[in-house]
Tab-separated table of C-alpha atoms in Angstrom:
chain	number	residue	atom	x	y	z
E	29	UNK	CA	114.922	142.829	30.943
E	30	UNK	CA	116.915	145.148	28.483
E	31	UNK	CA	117.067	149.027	29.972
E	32	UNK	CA	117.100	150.710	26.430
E	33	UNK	CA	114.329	149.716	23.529
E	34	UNK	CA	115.941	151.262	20.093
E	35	UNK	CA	112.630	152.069	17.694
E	36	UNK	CA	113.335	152.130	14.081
E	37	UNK	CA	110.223	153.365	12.002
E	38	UNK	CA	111.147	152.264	8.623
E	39	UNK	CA	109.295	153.089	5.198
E	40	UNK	CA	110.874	151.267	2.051
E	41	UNK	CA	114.320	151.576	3.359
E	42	UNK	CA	115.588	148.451	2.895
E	43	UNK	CA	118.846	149.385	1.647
E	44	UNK	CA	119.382	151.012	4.800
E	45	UNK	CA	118.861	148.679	7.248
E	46	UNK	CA	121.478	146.247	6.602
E	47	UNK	CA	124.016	149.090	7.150
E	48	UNK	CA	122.098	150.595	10.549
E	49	UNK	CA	122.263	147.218	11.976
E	50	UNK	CA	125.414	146.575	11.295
E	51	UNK	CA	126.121	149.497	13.397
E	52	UNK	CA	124.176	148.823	16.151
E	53	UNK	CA	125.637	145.084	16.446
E	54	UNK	CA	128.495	147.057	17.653
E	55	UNK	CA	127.372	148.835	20.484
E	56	UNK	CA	129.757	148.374	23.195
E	57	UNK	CA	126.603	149.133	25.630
E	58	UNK	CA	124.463	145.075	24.985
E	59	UNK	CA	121.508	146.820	27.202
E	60	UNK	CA	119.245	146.775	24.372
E	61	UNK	CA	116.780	145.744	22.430
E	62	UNK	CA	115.460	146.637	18.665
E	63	UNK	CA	111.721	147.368	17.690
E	64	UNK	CA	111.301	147.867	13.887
E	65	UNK	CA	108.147	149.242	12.726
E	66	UNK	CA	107.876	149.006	9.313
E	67	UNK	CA	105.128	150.954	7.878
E	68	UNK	CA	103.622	149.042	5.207
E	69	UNK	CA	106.844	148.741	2.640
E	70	UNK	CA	106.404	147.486	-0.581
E	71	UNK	CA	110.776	146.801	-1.222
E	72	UNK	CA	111.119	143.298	1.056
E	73	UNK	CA	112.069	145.789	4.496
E	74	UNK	CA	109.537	143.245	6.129
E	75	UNK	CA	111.228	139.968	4.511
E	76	UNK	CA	114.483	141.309	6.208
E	77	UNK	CA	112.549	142.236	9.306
E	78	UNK	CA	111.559	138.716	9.695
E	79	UNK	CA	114.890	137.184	9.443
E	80	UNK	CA	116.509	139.730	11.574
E	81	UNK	CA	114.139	138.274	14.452
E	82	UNK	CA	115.398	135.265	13.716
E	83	UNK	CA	118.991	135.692	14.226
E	84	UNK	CA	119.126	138.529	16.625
E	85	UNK	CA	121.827	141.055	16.155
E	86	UNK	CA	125.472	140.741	17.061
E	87	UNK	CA	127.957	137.067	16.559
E	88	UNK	CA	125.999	135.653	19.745
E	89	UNK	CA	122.287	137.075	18.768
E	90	UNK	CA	122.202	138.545	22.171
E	91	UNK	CA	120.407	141.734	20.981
E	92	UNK	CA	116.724	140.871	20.385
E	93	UNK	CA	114.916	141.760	16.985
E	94	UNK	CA	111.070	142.494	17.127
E	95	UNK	CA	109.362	143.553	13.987
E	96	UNK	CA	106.104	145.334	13.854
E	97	UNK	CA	104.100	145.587	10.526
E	98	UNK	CA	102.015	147.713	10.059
E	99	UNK	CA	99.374	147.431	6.591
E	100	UNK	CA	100.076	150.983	5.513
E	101	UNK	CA	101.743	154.155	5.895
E	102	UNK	CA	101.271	156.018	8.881
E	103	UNK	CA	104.201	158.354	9.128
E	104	UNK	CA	107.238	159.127	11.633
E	105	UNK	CA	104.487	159.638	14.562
E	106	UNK	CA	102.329	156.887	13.621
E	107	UNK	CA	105.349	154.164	13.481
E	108	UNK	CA	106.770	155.730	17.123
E	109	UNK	CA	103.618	156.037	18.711
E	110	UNK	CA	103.263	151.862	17.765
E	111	UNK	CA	106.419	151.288	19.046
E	112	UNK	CA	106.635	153.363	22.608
E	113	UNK	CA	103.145	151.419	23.336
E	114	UNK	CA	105.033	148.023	22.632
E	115	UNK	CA	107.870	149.674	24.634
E	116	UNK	CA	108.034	148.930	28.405
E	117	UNK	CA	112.110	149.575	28.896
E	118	UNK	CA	113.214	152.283	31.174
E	119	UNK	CA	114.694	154.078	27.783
E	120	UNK	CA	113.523	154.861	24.565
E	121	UNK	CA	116.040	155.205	21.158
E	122	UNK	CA	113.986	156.257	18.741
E	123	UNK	CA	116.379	156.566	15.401
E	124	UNK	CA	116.169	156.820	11.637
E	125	UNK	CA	116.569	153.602	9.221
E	126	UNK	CA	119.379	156.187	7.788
E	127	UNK	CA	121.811	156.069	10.296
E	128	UNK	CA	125.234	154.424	11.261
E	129	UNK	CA	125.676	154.642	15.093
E	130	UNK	CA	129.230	154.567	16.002
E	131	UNK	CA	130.198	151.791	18.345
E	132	UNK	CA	129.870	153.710	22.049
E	133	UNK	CA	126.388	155.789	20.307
E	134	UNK	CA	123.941	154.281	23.177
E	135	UNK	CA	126.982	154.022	25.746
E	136	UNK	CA	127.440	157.639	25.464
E	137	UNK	CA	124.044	158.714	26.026
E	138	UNK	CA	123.327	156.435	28.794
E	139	UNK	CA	125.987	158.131	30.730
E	140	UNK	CA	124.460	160.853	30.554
E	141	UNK	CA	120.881	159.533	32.112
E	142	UNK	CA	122.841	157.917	34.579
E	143	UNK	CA	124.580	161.063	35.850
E	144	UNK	CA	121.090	162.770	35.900
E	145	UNK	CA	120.312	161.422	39.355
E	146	UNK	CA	117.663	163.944	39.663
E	147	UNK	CA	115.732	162.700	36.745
E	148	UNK	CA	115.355	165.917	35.328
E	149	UNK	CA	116.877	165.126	31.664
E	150	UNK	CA	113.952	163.668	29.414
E	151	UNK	CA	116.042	163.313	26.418
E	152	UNK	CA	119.658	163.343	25.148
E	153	UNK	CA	120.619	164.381	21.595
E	154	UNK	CA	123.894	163.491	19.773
E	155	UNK	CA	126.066	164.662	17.563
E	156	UNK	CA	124.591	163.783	13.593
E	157	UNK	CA	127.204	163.952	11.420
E	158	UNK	CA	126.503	163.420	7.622
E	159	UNK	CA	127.631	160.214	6.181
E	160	UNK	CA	129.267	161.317	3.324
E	161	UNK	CA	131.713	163.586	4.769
E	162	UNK	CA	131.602	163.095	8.821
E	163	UNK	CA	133.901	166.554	9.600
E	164	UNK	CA	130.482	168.146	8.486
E	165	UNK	CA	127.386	168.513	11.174
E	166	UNK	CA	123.661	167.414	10.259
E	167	UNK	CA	122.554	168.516	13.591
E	168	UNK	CA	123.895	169.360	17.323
E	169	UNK	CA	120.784	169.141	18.708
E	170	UNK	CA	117.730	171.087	17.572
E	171	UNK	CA	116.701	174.809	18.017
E	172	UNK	CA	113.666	176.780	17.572
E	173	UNK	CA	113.445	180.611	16.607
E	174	UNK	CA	111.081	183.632	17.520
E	175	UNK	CA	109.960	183.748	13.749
E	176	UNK	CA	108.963	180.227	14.238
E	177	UNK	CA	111.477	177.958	12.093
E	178	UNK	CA	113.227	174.613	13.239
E	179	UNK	CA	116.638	174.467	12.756
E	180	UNK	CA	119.697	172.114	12.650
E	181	UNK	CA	122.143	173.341	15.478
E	182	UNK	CA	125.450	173.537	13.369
E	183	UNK	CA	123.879	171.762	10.526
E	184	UNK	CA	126.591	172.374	7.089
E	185	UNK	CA	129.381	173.638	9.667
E	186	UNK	CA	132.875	171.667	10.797
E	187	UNK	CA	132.001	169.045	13.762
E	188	UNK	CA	135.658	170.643	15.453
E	189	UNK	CA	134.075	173.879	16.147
E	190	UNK	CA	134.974	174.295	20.119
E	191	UNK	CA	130.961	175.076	21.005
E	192	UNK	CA	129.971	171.698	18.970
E	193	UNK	CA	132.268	169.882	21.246
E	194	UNK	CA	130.597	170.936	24.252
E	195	UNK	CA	127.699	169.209	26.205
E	196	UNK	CA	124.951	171.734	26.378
E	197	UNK	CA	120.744	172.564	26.908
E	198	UNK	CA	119.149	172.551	23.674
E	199	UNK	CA	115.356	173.429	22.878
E	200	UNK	CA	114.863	169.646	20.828
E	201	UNK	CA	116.054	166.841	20.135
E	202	UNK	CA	116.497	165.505	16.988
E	203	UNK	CA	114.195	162.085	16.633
E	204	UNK	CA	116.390	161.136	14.272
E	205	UNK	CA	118.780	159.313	16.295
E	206	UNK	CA	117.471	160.752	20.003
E	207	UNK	CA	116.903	158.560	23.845
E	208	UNK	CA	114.227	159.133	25.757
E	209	UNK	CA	113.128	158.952	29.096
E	210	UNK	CA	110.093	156.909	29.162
E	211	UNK	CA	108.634	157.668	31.891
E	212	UNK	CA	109.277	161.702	30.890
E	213	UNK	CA	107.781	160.948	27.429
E	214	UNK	CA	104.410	159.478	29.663
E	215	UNK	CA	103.806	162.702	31.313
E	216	UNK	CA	103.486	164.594	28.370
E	217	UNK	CA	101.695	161.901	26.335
E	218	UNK	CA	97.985	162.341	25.639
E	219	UNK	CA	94.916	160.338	24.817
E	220	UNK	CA	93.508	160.141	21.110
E	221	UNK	CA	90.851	158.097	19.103
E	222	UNK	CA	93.313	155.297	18.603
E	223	UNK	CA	94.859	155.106	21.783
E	224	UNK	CA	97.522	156.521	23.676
E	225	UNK	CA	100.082	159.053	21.516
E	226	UNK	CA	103.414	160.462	22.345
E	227	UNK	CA	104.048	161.978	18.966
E	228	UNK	CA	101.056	164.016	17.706
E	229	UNK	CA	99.723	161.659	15.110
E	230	UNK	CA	98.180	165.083	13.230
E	231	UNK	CA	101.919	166.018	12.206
E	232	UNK	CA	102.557	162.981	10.170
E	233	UNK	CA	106.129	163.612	9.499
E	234	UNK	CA	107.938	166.847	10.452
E	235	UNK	CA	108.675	168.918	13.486
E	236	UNK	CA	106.893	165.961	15.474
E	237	UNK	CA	110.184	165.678	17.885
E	238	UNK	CA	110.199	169.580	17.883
E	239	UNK	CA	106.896	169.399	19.758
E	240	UNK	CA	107.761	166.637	22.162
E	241	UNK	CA	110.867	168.019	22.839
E	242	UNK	CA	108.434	171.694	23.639
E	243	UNK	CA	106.204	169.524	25.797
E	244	UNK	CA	108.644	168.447	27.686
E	245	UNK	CA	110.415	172.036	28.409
E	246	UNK	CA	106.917	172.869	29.417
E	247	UNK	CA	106.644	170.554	31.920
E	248	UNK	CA	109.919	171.254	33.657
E	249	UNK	CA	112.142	168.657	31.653
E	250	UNK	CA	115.565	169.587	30.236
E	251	UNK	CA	116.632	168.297	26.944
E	252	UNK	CA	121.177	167.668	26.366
E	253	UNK	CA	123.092	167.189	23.464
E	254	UNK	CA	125.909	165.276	23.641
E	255	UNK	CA	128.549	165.442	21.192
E	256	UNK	CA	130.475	162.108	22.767
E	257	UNK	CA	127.669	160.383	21.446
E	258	UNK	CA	127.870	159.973	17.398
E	259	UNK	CA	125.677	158.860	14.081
E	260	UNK	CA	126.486	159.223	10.480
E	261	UNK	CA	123.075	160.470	8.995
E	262	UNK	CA	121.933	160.233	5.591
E	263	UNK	CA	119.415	162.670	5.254
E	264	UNK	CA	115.828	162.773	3.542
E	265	UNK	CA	116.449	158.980	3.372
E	266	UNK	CA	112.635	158.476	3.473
E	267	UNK	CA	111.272	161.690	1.871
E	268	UNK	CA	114.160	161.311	-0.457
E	269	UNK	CA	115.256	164.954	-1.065
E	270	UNK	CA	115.337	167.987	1.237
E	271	UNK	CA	112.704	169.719	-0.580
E	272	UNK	CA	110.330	168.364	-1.855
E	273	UNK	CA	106.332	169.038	-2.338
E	274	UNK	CA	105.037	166.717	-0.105
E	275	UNK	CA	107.744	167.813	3.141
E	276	UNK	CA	107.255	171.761	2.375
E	277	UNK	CA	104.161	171.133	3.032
E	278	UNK	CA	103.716	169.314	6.201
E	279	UNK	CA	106.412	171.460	7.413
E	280	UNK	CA	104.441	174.446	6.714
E	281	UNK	CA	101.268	173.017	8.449
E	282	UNK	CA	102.875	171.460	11.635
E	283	UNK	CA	104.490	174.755	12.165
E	284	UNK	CA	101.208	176.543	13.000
E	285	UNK	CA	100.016	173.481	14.968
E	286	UNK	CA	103.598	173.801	17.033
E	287	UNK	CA	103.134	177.618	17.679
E	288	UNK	CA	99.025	176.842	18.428
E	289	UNK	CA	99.235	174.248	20.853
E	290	UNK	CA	102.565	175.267	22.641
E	291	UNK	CA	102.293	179.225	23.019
E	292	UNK	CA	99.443	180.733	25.393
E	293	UNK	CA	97.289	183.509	24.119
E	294	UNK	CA	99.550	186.106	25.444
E	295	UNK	CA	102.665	184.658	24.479
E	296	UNK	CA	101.307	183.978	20.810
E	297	UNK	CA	99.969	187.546	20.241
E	298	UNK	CA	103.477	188.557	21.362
E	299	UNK	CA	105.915	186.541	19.078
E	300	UNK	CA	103.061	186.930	15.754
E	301	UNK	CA	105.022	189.556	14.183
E	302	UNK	CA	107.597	187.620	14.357
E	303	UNK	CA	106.089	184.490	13.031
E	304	UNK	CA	104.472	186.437	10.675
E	305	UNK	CA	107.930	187.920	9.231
E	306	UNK	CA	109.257	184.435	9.275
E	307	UNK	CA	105.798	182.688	7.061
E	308	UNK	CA	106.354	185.901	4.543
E	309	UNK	CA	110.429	184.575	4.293
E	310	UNK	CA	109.394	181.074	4.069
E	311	UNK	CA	107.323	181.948	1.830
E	312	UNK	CA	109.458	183.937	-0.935
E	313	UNK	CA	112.138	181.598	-0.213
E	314	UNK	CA	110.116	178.761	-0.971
E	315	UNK	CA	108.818	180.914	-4.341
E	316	UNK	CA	112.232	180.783	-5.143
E	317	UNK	CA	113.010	176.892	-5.231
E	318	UNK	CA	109.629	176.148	-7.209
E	319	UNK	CA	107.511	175.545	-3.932
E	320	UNK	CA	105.787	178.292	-3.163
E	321	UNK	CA	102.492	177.113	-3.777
E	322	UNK	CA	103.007	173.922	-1.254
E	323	UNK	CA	104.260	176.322	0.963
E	324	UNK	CA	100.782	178.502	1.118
E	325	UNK	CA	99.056	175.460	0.862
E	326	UNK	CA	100.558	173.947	3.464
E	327	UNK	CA	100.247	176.911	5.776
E	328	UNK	CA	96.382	177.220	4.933
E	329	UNK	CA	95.938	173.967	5.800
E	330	UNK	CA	97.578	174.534	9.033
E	331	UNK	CA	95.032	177.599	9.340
E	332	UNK	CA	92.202	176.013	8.596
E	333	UNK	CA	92.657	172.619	10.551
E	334	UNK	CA	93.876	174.242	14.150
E	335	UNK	CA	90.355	173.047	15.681
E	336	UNK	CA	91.259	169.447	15.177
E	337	UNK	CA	94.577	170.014	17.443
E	338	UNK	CA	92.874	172.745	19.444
E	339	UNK	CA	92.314	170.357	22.151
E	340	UNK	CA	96.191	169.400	22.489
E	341	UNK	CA	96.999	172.777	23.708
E	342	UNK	CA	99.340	173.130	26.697
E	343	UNK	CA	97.291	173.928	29.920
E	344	UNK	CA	99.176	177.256	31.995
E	345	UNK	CA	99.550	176.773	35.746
E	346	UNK	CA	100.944	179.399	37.931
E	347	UNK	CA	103.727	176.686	38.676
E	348	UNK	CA	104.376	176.093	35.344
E	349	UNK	CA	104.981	179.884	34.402
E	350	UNK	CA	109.327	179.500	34.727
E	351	UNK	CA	109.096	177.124	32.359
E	352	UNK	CA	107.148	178.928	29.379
E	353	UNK	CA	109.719	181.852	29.867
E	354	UNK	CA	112.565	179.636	29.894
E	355	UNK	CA	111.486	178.290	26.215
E	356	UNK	CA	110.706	181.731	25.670
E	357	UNK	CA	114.419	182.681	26.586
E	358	UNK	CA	115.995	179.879	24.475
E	359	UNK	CA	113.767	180.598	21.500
E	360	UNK	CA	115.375	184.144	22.008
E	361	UNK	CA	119.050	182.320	22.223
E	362	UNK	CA	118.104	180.255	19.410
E	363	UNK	CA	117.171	183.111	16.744
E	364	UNK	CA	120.651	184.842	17.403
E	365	UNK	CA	122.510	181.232	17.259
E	366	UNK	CA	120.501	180.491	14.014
E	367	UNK	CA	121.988	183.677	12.412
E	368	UNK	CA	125.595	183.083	13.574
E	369	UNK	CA	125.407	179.839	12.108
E	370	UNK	CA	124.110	180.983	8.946
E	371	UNK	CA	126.895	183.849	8.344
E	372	UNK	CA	129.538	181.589	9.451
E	373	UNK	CA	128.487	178.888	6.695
E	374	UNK	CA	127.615	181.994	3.817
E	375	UNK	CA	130.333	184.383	4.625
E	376	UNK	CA	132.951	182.184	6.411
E	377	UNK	CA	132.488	178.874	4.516
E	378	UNK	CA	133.432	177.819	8.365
């Protein structure tokens, strides 16, 4: 029984997944398995599925290839949530057909579940750096602001920067290239019309991890980046550009269903002026690049459909009250960091 099952949800990128496995044949940790959920490609990504469980991965085949196929499109969450409910390992890699792991990637992050004797650490982020110049970060981990936008820790700024060197407690981890706890991601699963779901299968694509990564802070999990642990990442390899119609405008809807479900009543009426500030940014920003109208769009949407995730919201017990301020607190932390970040890239070009 392998320890670590390695999802890869896969849409038409068959061009990248001769290069990600190639990568992961390296791994100097062998404690793993691969689960490819393809979701309904039309570019032969299920041809080379097929012969990839044939061979295995690796000059001895010793790391197992299952392939999952699924007739059509169901986004990120759909092709995860298929693969944690084939997924009975004590770990969970779930990580973008766009990635090349470097060779001690899963090594690295295993160490630091292993260290966590306590249990305490539901998932470990790594250091995403972008494949075509890797001295530049894609992410460090994932923060969350008061105004209510996701953001790339680091993302544009030199990987030697002393604080991107540095384990640390982040508010999400990047999906991208992220390992789970399983039995962390169970507690915080819930129970839909298809079955069982880790990663709300409303969202689609798009600030899916950002919610399981607030569930879990919820529920008294912590979640690490790791720097030690490394992926090249090329970016919008599905979507195929950062912005685009179809991404503004999930992003814009799963944004209110992230504030809806995660934030109480009294915690939501406090941080709306700020979310409000940051839709009215988005929003002229968006104007600016040609988007604005997927942008409203997308935010209506997100308006209009909150009764569908209504029942998903997070339940407050008086036990559970540290933990809301504590994602309070790092949302706080996360605005300022957001800003540093954003003057150091603009004004610094550091």
């Amino acid at each position: 029984m392998k320890k670590i099952t390695v999802i890869i949800p896969n849409f038409n990128g068959r061009k990248f997944l001769d290069p990600c496995m190639s990568a992961l044949a390296k791994q100097t940790c062998r404690d793993f398995c691969v689960l490819v959920v393809d979701n309904g490609s039309a570019d032969g990504s299920a041809e080379k599925i097929r012969e990839l469980e044939q061979t295995g991965l690796g000059p001895d085949g010793d790391i197992p290839v299952k392939g999952v196929y699924l007739p059509e499109n169901t986004g990120f969450s759909g092709a995860v949530n298929v693969g944690l409910r084939e997924t009975d390992t004590e770990f969970a890699v779930l990580l973008n057909n766009d990635t090349e792991a470097y060779p001690d990637y899963l090594e690295k992050m295993m160490l630091v579940m292993r260290e966590d004797t306590a249990g305490t650490i539901a998932a470990v982020s790594p250091l995403m750096l972008c494949l075509t110049d890797p001295t530049v970060i894609d992410s460090a981990g994932d923060g969350y602001c008061l105004v209510g936008w996701a953001f790339q820790r680091g993302v544009g700024r030199h990987a030697d920067i002393p604080k991107f060197r540095e384990r640390t407690g982040v508010f999400s981890a990047c999906a991208g290239a992220a390992m789970y706890r399983k039995s962390a991601l169970d507690k915080v699963s819930r129970e839909g019309e298809d079955g069982r779901w880790w990663f709300d299968p409303e969202h689609f694509a798009y600030l899916e991890d950002m919610d399981v990564s607030y569930r879990l802070l919820l529920s008294g999990f912590d979640i690490v980046y790791e720097p030690a642990a490394k992926v090249l990442h090329a970016g919008s390899g599905t979507s195929g550009s950062r912005y685009n119609a179809f991404k503004v405008r999930l992003a814009a809807r799963n944004n209110v269903y992230l504030n809806v479900k995660n934030q109480p009543f009294l915690q939501l009426l406090v941080n709306l002026p700020f979310i409000l500030f940051g839709v009215i940014v988005k929003q002229i920003f968006f104007i600016g690049r040609g988007f604005g109208r997927d942008y409203f769009l997308g935010f209506l949407e997100g308006i209009r459909k909150i009764p569908r995730v209504w029942p998903h919201r997070v339940r407050v017990t008086l036990s559970a009250l540290p933990n809301f301020f504590k994602a309070e607190l790092l949302m706080i932390d996360d605005t300022f960091s957001y800003l540093g970040d954003l003057i150091a890239r603009k004004i610094f070009h550091r």
